Coordinates of C-alpha atoms (C1' of nucleotides) in Angstrom, one line a residue:
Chain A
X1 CA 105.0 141.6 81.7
X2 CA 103.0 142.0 84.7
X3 CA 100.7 144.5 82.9
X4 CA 99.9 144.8 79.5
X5 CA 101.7 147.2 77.1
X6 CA 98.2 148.9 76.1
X7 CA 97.7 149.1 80.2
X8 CA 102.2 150.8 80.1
X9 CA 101.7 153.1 77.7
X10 CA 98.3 154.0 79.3
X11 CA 100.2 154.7 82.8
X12 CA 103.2 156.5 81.1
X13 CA 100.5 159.0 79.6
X14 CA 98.2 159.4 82.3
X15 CA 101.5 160.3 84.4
X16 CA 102.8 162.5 81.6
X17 CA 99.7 164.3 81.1
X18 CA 99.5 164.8 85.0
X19 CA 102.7 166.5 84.8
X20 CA 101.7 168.9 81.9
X21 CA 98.2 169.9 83.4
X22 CA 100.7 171.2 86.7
X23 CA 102.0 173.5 84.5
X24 CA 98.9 174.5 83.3
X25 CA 99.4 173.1 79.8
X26 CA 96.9 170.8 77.8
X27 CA 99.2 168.0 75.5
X28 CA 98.5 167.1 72.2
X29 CA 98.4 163.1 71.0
X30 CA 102.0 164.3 69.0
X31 CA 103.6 165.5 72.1
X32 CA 102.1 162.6 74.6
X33 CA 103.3 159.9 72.2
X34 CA 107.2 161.7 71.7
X35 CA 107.3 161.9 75.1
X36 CA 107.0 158.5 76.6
X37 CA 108.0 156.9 73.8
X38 CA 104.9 155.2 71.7
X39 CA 103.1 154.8 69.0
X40 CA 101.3 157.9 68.0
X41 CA 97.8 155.8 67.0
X42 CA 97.8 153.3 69.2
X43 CA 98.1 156.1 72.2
X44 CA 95.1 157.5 70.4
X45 CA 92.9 154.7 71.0
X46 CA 94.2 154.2 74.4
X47 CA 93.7 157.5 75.3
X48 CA 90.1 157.5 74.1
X49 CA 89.3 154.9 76.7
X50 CA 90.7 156.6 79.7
X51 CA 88.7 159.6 78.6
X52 CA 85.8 157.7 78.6
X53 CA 86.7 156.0 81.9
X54 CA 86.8 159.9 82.9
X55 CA 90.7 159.7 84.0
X56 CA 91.1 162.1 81.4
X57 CA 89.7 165.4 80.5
X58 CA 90.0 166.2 76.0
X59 CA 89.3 169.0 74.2
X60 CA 88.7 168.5 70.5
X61 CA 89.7 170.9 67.9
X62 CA 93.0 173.5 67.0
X63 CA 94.4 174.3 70.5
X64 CA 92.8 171.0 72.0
X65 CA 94.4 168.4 73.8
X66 CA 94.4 166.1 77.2
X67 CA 94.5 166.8 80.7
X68 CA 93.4 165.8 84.0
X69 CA 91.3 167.4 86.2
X70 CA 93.2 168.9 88.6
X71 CA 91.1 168.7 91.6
X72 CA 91.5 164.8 91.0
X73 CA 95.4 164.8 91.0
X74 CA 95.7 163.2 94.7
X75 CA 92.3 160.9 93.9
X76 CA 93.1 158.8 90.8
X77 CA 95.4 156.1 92.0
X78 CA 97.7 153.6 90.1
X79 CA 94.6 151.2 90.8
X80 CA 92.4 153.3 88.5
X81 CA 94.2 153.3 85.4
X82 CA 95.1 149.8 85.6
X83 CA 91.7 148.6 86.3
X84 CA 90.2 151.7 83.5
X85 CA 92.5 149.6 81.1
X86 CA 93.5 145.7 82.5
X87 CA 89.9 145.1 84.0
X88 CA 89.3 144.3 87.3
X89 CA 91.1 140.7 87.0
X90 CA 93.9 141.2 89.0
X91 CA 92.0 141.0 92.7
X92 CA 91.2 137.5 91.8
X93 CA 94.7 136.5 90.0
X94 CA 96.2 133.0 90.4
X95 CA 99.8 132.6 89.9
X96 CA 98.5 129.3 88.2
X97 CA 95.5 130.5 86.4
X98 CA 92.8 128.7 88.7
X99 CA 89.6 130.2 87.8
X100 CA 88.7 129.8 91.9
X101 CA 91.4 130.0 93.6
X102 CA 90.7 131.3 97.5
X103 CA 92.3 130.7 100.8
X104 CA 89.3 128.0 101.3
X105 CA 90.5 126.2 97.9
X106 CA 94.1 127.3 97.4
X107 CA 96.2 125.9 94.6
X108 CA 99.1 125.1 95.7
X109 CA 101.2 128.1 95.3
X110 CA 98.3 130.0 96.7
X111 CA 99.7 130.9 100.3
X112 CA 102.9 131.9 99.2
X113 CA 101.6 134.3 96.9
X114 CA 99.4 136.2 98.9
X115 CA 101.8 138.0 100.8
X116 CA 103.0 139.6 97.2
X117 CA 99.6 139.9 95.8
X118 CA 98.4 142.4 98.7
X119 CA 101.7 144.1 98.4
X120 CA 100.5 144.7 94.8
X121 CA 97.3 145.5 95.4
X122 CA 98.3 148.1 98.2
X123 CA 100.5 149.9 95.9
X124 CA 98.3 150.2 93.0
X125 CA 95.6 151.6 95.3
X126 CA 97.7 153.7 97.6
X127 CA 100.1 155.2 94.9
X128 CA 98.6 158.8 93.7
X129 CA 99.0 160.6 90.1
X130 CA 100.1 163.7 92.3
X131 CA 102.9 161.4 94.0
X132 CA 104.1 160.1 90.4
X133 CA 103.8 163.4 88.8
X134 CA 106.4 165.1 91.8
X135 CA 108.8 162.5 91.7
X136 CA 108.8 163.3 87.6
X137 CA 109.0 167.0 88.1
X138 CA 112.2 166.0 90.8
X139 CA 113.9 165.0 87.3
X140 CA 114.5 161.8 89.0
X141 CA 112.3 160.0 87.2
X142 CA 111.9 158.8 83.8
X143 CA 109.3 158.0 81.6
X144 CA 111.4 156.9 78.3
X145 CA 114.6 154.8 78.4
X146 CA 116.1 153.4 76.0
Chain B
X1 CA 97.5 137.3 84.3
X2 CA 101.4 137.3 85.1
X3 CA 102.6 134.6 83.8
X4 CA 101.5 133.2 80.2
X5 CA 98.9 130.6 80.0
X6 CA 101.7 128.5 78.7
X7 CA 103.7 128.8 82.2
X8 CA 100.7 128.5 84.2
X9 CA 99.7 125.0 82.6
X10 CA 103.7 124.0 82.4
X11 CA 104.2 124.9 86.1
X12 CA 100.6 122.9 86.7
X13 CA 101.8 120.3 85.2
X14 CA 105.2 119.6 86.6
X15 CA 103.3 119.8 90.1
X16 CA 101.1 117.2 89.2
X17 CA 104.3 115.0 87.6
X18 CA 106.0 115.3 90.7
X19 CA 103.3 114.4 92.8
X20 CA 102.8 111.1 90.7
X21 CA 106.7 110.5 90.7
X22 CA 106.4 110.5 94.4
X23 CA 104.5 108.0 94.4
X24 CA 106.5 105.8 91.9
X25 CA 104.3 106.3 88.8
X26 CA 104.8 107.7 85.7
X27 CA 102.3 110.1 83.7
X28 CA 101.2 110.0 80.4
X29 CA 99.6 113.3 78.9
X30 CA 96.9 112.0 78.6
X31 CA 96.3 112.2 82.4
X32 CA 98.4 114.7 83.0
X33 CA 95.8 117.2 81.2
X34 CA 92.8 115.7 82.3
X35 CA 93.9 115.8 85.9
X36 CA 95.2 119.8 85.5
X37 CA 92.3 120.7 82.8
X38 CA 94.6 121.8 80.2
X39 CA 94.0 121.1 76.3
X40 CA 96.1 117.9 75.3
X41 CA 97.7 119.3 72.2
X42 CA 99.1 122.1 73.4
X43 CA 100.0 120.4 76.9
X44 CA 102.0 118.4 74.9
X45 CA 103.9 121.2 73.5
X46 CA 104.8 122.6 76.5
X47 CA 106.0 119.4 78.5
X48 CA 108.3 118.9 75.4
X49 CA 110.1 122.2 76.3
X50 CA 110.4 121.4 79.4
X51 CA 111.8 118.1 79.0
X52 CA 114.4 120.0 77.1
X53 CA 114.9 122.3 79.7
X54 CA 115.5 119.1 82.1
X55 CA 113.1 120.1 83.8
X56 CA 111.1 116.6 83.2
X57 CA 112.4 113.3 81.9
X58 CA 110.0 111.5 79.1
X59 CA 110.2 108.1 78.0
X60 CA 108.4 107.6 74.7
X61 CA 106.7 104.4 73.7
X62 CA 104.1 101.7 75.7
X63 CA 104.3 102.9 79.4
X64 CA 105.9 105.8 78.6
X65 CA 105.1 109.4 80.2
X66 CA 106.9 111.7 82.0
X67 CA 108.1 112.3 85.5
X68 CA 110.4 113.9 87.2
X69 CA 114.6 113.2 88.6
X70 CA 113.7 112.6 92.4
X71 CA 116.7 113.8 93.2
X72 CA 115.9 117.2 91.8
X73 CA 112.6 117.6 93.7
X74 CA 114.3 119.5 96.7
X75 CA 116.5 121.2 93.8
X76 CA 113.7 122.6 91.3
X77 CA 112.1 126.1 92.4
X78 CA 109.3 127.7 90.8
X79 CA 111.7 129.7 89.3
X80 CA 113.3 127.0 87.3
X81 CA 109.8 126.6 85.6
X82 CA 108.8 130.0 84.8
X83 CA 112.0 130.8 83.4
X84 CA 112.5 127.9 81.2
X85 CA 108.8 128.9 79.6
X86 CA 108.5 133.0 79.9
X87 CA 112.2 133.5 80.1
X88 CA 114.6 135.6 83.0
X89 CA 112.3 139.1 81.4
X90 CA 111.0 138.8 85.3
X91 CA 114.3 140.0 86.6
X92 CA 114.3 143.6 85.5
X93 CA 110.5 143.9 84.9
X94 CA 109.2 147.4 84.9
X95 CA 106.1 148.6 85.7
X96 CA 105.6 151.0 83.4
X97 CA 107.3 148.9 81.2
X98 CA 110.5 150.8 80.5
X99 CA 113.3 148.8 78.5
X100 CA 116.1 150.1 81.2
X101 CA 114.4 151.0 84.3
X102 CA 116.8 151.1 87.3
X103 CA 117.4 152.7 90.5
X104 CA 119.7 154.8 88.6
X105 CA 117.3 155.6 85.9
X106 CA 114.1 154.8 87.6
X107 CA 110.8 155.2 86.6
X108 CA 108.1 157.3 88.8
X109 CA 106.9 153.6 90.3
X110 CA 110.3 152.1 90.3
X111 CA 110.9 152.6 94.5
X112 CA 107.5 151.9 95.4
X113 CA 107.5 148.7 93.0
X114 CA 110.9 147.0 94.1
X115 CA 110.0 145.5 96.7
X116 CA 106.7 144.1 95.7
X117 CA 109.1 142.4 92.7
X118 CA 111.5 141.1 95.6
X119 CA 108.9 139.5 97.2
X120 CA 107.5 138.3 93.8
X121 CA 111.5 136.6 92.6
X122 CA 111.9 135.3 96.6
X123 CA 108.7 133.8 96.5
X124 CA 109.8 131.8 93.0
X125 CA 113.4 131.3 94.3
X126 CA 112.2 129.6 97.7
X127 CA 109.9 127.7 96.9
X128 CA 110.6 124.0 95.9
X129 CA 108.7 121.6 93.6
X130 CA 108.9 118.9 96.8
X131 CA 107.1 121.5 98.8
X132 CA 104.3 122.3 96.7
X133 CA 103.8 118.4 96.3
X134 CA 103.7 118.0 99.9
X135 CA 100.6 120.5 99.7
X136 CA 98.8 118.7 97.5
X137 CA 99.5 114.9 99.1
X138 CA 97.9 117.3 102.5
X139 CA 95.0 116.9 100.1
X140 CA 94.5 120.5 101.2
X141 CA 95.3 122.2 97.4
X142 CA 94.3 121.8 93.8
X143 CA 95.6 121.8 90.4
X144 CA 92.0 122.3 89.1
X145 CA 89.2 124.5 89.9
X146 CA 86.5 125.5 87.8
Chain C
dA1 C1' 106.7 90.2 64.0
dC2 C1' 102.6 92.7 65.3
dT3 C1' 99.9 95.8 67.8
dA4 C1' 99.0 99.3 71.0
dA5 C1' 100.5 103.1 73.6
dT6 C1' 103.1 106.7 73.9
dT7 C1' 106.3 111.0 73.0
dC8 C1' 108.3 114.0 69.2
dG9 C1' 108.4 117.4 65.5
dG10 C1' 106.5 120.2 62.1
dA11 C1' 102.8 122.4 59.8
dC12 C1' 98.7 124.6 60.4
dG13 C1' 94.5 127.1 62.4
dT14 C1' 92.4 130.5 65.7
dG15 C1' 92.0 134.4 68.7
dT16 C1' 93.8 138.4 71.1
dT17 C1' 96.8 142.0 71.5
dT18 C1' 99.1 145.5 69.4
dA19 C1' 99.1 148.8 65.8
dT20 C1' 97.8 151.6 61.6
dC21 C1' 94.8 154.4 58.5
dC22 C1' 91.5 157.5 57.2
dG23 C1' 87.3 160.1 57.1
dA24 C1' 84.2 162.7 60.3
dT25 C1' 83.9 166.1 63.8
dT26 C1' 85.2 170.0 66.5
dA27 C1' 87.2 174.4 67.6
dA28 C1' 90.6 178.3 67.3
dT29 C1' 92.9 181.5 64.2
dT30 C1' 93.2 184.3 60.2
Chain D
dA1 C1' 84.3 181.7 55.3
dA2 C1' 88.5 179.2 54.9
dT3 C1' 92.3 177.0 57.0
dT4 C1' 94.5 174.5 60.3
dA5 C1' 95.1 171.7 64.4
dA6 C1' 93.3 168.6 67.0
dT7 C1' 90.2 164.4 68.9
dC8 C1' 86.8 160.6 67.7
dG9 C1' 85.2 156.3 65.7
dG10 C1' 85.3 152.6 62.7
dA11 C1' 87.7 149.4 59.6
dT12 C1' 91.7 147.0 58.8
dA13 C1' 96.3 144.9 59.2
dA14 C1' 100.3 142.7 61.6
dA15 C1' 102.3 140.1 65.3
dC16 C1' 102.0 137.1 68.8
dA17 C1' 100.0 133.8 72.0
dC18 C1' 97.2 129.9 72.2
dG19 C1' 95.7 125.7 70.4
dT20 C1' 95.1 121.6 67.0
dC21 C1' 96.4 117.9 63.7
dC22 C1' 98.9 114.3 62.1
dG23 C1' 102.7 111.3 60.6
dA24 C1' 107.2 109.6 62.5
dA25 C1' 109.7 107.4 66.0
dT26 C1' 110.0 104.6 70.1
dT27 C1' 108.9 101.1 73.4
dA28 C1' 106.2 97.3 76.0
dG29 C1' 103.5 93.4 75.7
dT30 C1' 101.4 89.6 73.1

DNA sequence: ACTAATTCGGACGTGTTTATCCGATTAATT
DNA sequence: AATTAATCGGATAAACACGTCCGAATTAGT
């Protein structure tokens, strides 16, 4: 859909793992993937590149696990863990897949789309892991549903 | 980006076909890929599901090409296109990419995201194939930018 | 009738995303 | 020291999106 699943199981994690470090508890890759629902090695990978992208603190070996830094909990934004994952693209993005699209050279749908496309944007960059992880912790919000 | 590549050229496309039916021509793929710089082949593939879609009329042989029911130029929204290629999956689109998300069973972005998405479906349920040819007769948008 | 221009349909090839597997490494527990 | 529980990193596989090729069918013009 609009992101891509490696960037959704990312989020689901990241939000998951927010939750945990709350409670003071580092989560292992087995519990992470149980929880929100995917594939235990795939996560693994994922994971790996949010850690390098420093969303995510690990701790190798028996007892080890993932967490956030908790000082950081009202810092990272949606924004961050879409563009640590998805790349940057999205601030340029054409709803027809013009390479330079811009309000100088617009395709043709560009106008109409650029009300939605800051809407996006705003959300991703004003919507904190803190904010997620309450509305989680509320138990009125999912992060698996089938 | 959000749509496919395949939706982006189809919906590129159509544009362009409208514009041309407008002016009492038909289009053969030929042009129609050189004027959207799209690759031929696969262009090809695309217009045929459309066709079947009735989104397009084709006539095959000498002079043949495509265009579009005048009639239906006020009738055809974006919509219409990305749904006959991607499919309706933009109706309940999640996020986080949850199978069942819902105000009922929401995820933790699902309040903050619905209205970005009911911007998103407006915009592609309001906006009609004889406007965005209008935009580009202005001579004031593109179909191809590199 | 023949030729040229076109779409149609099916098979095929390529590239990217999604996903798995396994050995190496690290750290806590016994 | 040995065992166990974990992440890391690299290789590989499977599925899907993207793209090409080519012969068949159709139509207009000569």
């Amino acid at each position: 859909m609009i992101f891509s699943k490696t960037c959704e199981y990312g989020t689901r994690a990241v939000i998951y793992i927010a939750q945990q470090t709350k409670n003071n508890k580092r989560t292992s890759l087995k519990d992470i993937s149980e929880q929100i629902g995917s594939p235990e090695a795939f996560t693994a990978k994922i994971l790996q590149q949010l850690v390098k992208h420093n969303i995510l603190i690990s701790t190798k070996g028996a007892n080890g696990g993932f967490a956030v830094d908790k000082k950081k909990l009202k810092r990272i934004k949606l924004m961050h863990i879409v563009f640590a994952i998805d790349g940057g693209e999205y601030r340029d993005m054409c709803v027809l897949g013009l390479k330079k699209c811009s309000a100088k050279d617009p395709c043709p749908v560009h106008h109409k789309f650029k009300h939605v496309k800051k809407d996006l944007l705003s959300m991703l960059n004003n919507t904190t892991l803190d904010e997620l992880t309450n509305k989680m912790n509320d138990g009125k919000s999912f992060l698996k549903l089938d």
